[in-house]
mmCIF file of C-alpha atoms in Angstrom:
data_model
loop_
_atom_site.group_PDB
_atom_site.id
_atom_site.type_symbol
_atom_site.label_atom_id
_atom_site.label_comp_id
_atom_site.label_asym_id
_atom_site.label_seq_id
_atom_site.Cartn_x
_atom_site.Cartn_y
_atom_site.Cartn_z
ATOM 1 C CA UNK A 179 -12.273 -7.904 13.004
ATOM 2 C CA UNK A 180 -10.261 -10.905 14.145
ATOM 3 C CA UNK A 181 -11.176 -12.712 10.935
ATOM 4 C CA UNK A 182 -9.680 -10.076 8.666
ATOM 5 C CA UNK A 183 -6.629 -9.107 10.754
ATOM 6 C CA UNK A 184 -4.138 -10.939 8.509
ATOM 7 C CA UNK A 185 -5.678 -9.550 5.332
ATOM 8 C CA UNK A 186 -5.510 -6.002 6.735
ATOM 9 C CA UNK A 187 -1.917 -6.574 7.781
ATOM 10 C CA UNK A 188 -1.049 -7.702 4.243
ATOM 11 C CA UNK A 189 -2.501 -4.485 2.829
ATOM 12 C CA UNK A 190 -0.696 -2.404 5.460
ATOM 13 C CA UNK A 191 2.576 -4.185 4.699
ATOM 14 C CA UNK A 192 2.183 -3.631 0.980
ATOM 15 C CA UNK A 193 1.436 0.067 1.551
ATOM 16 C CA UNK A 194 4.257 0.671 4.040
ATOM 17 C CA UNK A 195 6.943 -1.604 2.671
ATOM 18 C CA UNK A 196 8.175 -2.844 6.041
ATOM 19 C CA UNK A 197 6.822 -4.839 8.937
ATOM 20 C CA UNK A 198 7.295 -2.277 11.709
ATOM 21 C CA UNK A 199 5.443 0.530 9.923
ATOM 22 C CA UNK A 200 2.729 -1.924 8.833
ATOM 23 C CA UNK A 201 2.199 -3.057 12.416
ATOM 24 C CA UNK A 202 2.017 0.571 13.570
ATOM 25 C CA UNK A 203 -0.455 1.441 10.818
ATOM 26 C CA UNK A 204 -2.602 -1.567 11.638
ATOM 27 C CA UNK A 205 -2.552 -0.641 15.333
ATOM 28 C CA UNK A 206 -3.696 2.916 14.576
ATOM 29 C CA UNK A 207 -6.437 1.524 12.337
ATOM 30 C CA UNK A 208 -7.693 -0.904 14.952
ATOM 31 C CA UNK A 209 -7.674 1.841 17.609
ATOM 32 C CA UNK A 210 -9.786 4.080 15.395
ATOM 33 C CA UNK A 211 -12.227 1.291 14.639
ATOM 34 C CA UNK A 212 -12.451 0.256 18.291
ATOM 35 C CA UNK A 213 -13.276 3.803 19.404
ATOM 36 C CA UNK A 214 -16.170 3.903 16.899
ATOM 37 C CA UNK A 215 -17.247 0.255 17.086
ATOM 38 C CA UNK A 216 -20.783 0.884 18.346
ATOM 39 C CA UNK A 217 -21.478 3.028 15.260
ATOM 40 C CA UNK A 218 -19.563 0.738 12.916
ATOM 41 C CA UNK A 219 -21.310 -2.409 14.078
ATOM 42 C CA UNK A 220 -24.763 -0.879 13.585
ATOM 43 C CA UNK A 221 -24.216 1.046 10.335
ATOM 44 C CA UNK A 222 -21.672 -0.883 8.277
ATOM 45 C CA UNK A 223 -22.570 -3.849 6.080
ATOM 46 C CA UNK A 224 -18.969 -4.859 5.360
ATOM 47 C CA UNK A 225 -16.613 -4.340 8.341
ATOM 48 C CA UNK A 226 -13.555 -5.317 6.262
ATOM 49 C CA UNK A 227 -14.269 -2.601 3.688
ATOM 50 C CA UNK A 228 -14.681 -0.090 6.514
ATOM 51 C CA UNK A 229 -11.408 -1.233 8.082
ATOM 52 C CA UNK A 230 -9.591 -1.056 4.733
ATOM 53 C CA UNK A 231 -10.873 2.483 4.214
ATOM 54 C CA UNK A 232 -9.764 3.482 7.716
ATOM 55 C CA UNK A 233 -6.345 1.895 7.104
ATOM 56 C CA UNK A 234 -5.900 3.681 3.778
ATOM 57 C CA UNK A 235 -6.894 7.055 5.226
ATOM 58 C CA UNK A 236 -4.584 6.524 8.203
ATOM 59 C CA UNK A 237 -1.745 5.737 5.784
ATOM 60 C CA UNK A 238 -2.414 8.917 3.799
ATOM 61 C CA UNK A 239 -2.519 10.983 7.003
ATOM 62 C CA UNK A 240 0.689 9.419 8.301
ATOM 63 C CA UNK A 241 2.413 10.045 4.979
ATOM 64 C CA UNK A 242 1.459 13.714 5.105
ATOM 65 C CA UNK A 243 2.701 14.069 8.687
ATOM 66 C CA UNK A 244 5.885 12.179 7.868
ATOM 67 C CA UNK A 245 6.984 14.839 5.411
ATOM 68 C CA UNK A 246 7.459 17.196 8.319
ATOM 69 C CA UNK A 247 8.886 14.737 10.810
ATOM 70 C CA UNK A 248 11.240 12.436 8.964
ATOM 71 C CA UNK A 249 14.338 13.038 6.975
ATOM 72 C CA UNK A 250 14.152 11.167 3.694
ATOM 73 C CA UNK A 251 17.260 10.000 1.925
ATOM 74 C CA UNK A 252 15.587 8.662 -1.199
ATOM 75 C CA UNK A 253 17.279 5.312 -0.682
ATOM 76 C CA UNK A 254 15.414 2.132 0.069
ATOM 77 C CA UNK A 255 17.015 0.367 3.048
ATOM 78 C CA UNK A 256 18.186 -3.179 2.587
ATOM 79 C CA UNK A 257 15.550 -5.682 3.645
ATOM 80 C CA UNK A 258 16.893 -8.592 5.652
ATOM 81 C CA UNK A 259 16.496 -11.929 3.922
ATOM 82 C CA UNK A 260 13.552 -13.860 5.262
ATOM 83 C CA UNK A 261 13.698 -17.609 4.988
ATOM 84 C CA UNK A 262 9.938 -18.111 5.123
ATOM 85 C CA UNK A 263 9.163 -15.878 2.131
ATOM 86 C CA UNK A 264 9.611 -17.157 -1.447
ATOM 87 C CA UNK A 265 12.285 -15.322 -3.394
ATOM 88 C CA UNK A 266 9.891 -13.884 -5.997
ATOM 89 C CA UNK A 267 7.607 -12.516 -3.277
ATOM 90 C CA UNK A 268 10.566 -10.920 -1.519
ATOM 91 C CA UNK A 269 11.605 -9.323 -4.828
ATOM 92 C CA UNK A 270 8.075 -7.973 -5.276
ATOM 93 C CA UNK A 271 8.064 -6.537 -1.743
ATOM 94 C CA UNK A 272 11.380 -4.805 -2.379
ATOM 95 C CA UNK A 273 10.191 -3.441 -5.722
ATOM 96 C CA UNK A 274 6.955 -2.169 -4.141
ATOM 97 C CA UNK A 275 8.988 -0.433 -1.423
ATOM 98 C CA UNK A 276 10.852 1.538 -4.103
ATOM 99 C CA UNK A 277 7.641 3.014 -5.549
ATOM 100 C CA UNK A 278 6.508 6.485 -4.518
ATOM 101 C CA UNK A 279 3.689 6.265 -1.943
ATOM 102 C CA UNK A 280 0.837 7.239 -4.273
ATOM 103 C CA UNK A 281 1.894 4.726 -6.924
ATOM 104 C CA UNK A 282 2.268 2.037 -4.257
ATOM 105 C CA UNK A 283 -1.213 2.790 -2.923
ATOM 106 C CA UNK A 284 -2.760 2.645 -6.381
ATOM 107 C CA UNK A 285 -1.055 -0.645 -7.264
ATOM 108 C CA UNK A 286 -1.878 -2.274 -3.913
ATOM 109 C CA UNK A 287 -5.519 -1.220 -3.879
ATOM 110 C CA UNK A 288 -6.173 -1.940 -7.558
ATOM 111 C CA UNK A 289 -4.282 -5.214 -7.876
ATOM 112 C CA UNK A 290 -3.799 -6.715 -4.410
ATOM 113 C CA UNK A 291 -7.229 -5.715 -3.131
ATOM 114 C CA UNK A 292 -8.835 -5.932 -6.605
ATOM 115 C CA UNK A 293 -10.763 -2.666 -6.234
ATOM 116 C CA UNK A 294 -12.224 -0.735 -9.149
ATOM 117 C CA UNK A 295 -10.762 2.576 -10.255
ATOM 118 C CA UNK A 296 -13.696 4.425 -8.671
ATOM 119 C CA UNK A 297 -13.328 2.592 -5.339
ATOM 120 C CA UNK A 298 -9.581 3.206 -5.318
ATOM 121 C CA UNK A 299 -10.056 6.898 -6.115
ATOM 122 C CA UNK A 300 -12.518 7.225 -3.258
ATOM 123 C CA UNK A 301 -10.142 5.544 -0.812
ATOM 124 C CA UNK A 302 -7.150 7.580 -1.984
ATOM 125 C CA UNK A 303 -9.214 10.793 -2.016
ATOM 126 C CA UNK A 304 -8.203 11.690 -5.545
ATOM 127 C CA UNK A 305 -9.585 11.575 -9.071
ATOM 128 C CA UNK A 306 -9.973 8.453 -11.166
ATOM 129 C CA UNK A 307 -7.432 9.774 -13.668
ATOM 130 C CA UNK A 308 -4.861 10.057 -10.898
ATOM 131 C CA UNK A 309 -5.507 6.458 -9.887
ATOM 132 C CA UNK A 310 -5.170 5.239 -13.477
ATOM 133 C CA UNK A 311 -1.928 7.141 -14.027
ATOM 134 C CA UNK A 312 -0.446 6.175 -10.663
ATOM 135 C CA UNK A 313 -1.298 2.500 -11.175
ATOM 136 C CA UNK A 314 0.076 2.570 -14.725
ATOM 137 C CA UNK A 315 3.328 4.233 -13.659
ATOM 138 C CA UNK A 316 3.641 1.923 -10.658
ATOM 139 C CA UNK A 317 3.126 -1.236 -12.708
ATOM 140 C CA UNK A 318 5.572 -0.015 -15.311
ATOM 141 C CA UNK A 319 8.202 0.621 -12.614
ATOM 142 C CA UNK A 320 7.560 -2.821 -11.111
ATOM 143 C CA UNK A 321 7.990 -4.459 -14.523
ATOM 144 C CA UNK A 322 11.261 -2.609 -15.070
ATOM 145 C CA UNK A 323 12.504 -3.731 -11.668
ATOM 146 C CA UNK A 324 11.348 -7.336 -11.838
ATOM 147 C CA UNK A 325 11.625 -8.303 -15.504
ATOM 148 C CA UNK A 326 14.975 -7.720 -17.243
ATOM 149 C CA UNK A 327 13.446 -8.523 -20.644
ATOM 150 C CA UNK A 328 10.931 -5.673 -20.173
ATOM 151 C CA UNK A 329 13.820 -3.251 -19.709
ATOM 152 C CA UNK A 330 15.555 -4.522 -22.851
ATOM 153 C CA UNK A 331 12.331 -4.343 -24.895
ATOM 154 C CA UNK A 332 11.820 -0.729 -23.834
ATOM 155 C CA UNK A 333 15.376 0.242 -24.795
ATOM 156 C CA UNK A 334 15.011 -1.398 -28.224
ATOM 157 C CA UNK A 335 11.725 0.428 -28.833
ATOM 158 C CA UNK A 336 13.472 3.776 -28.491
#
């Protein structure tokens, strides 16, 4: 698992939108994997895929619990500027953080992790049509946020 820690963290960060929640999600994931390691080591061909699945399911579970525990304002908090992150990557992270959780999951799993629609649907525990629609809507929202010419083209088309 040490070899794929950074890759898992990147997925967690993309799903959560901030470092603290990503670290918490990764910790929960690693705890779950550790408690089942004897079974995982013997039965699983690809430990990273197993870890990614565990991470995704933990994120879904946390999101469901969060509805009852957290007050949501609908606003995305300001992200502090990070000097070690290129400006375009920071803009992408901020735009991803604005997406609804299901759209963010679909975009991250389909495009960051390069999974098929079927694999993404299985991980998200939903239908393939839901994945396609969520990814489409998420990408469209990202384009609107990140590309001013896309916004202008859409307004002219109306």
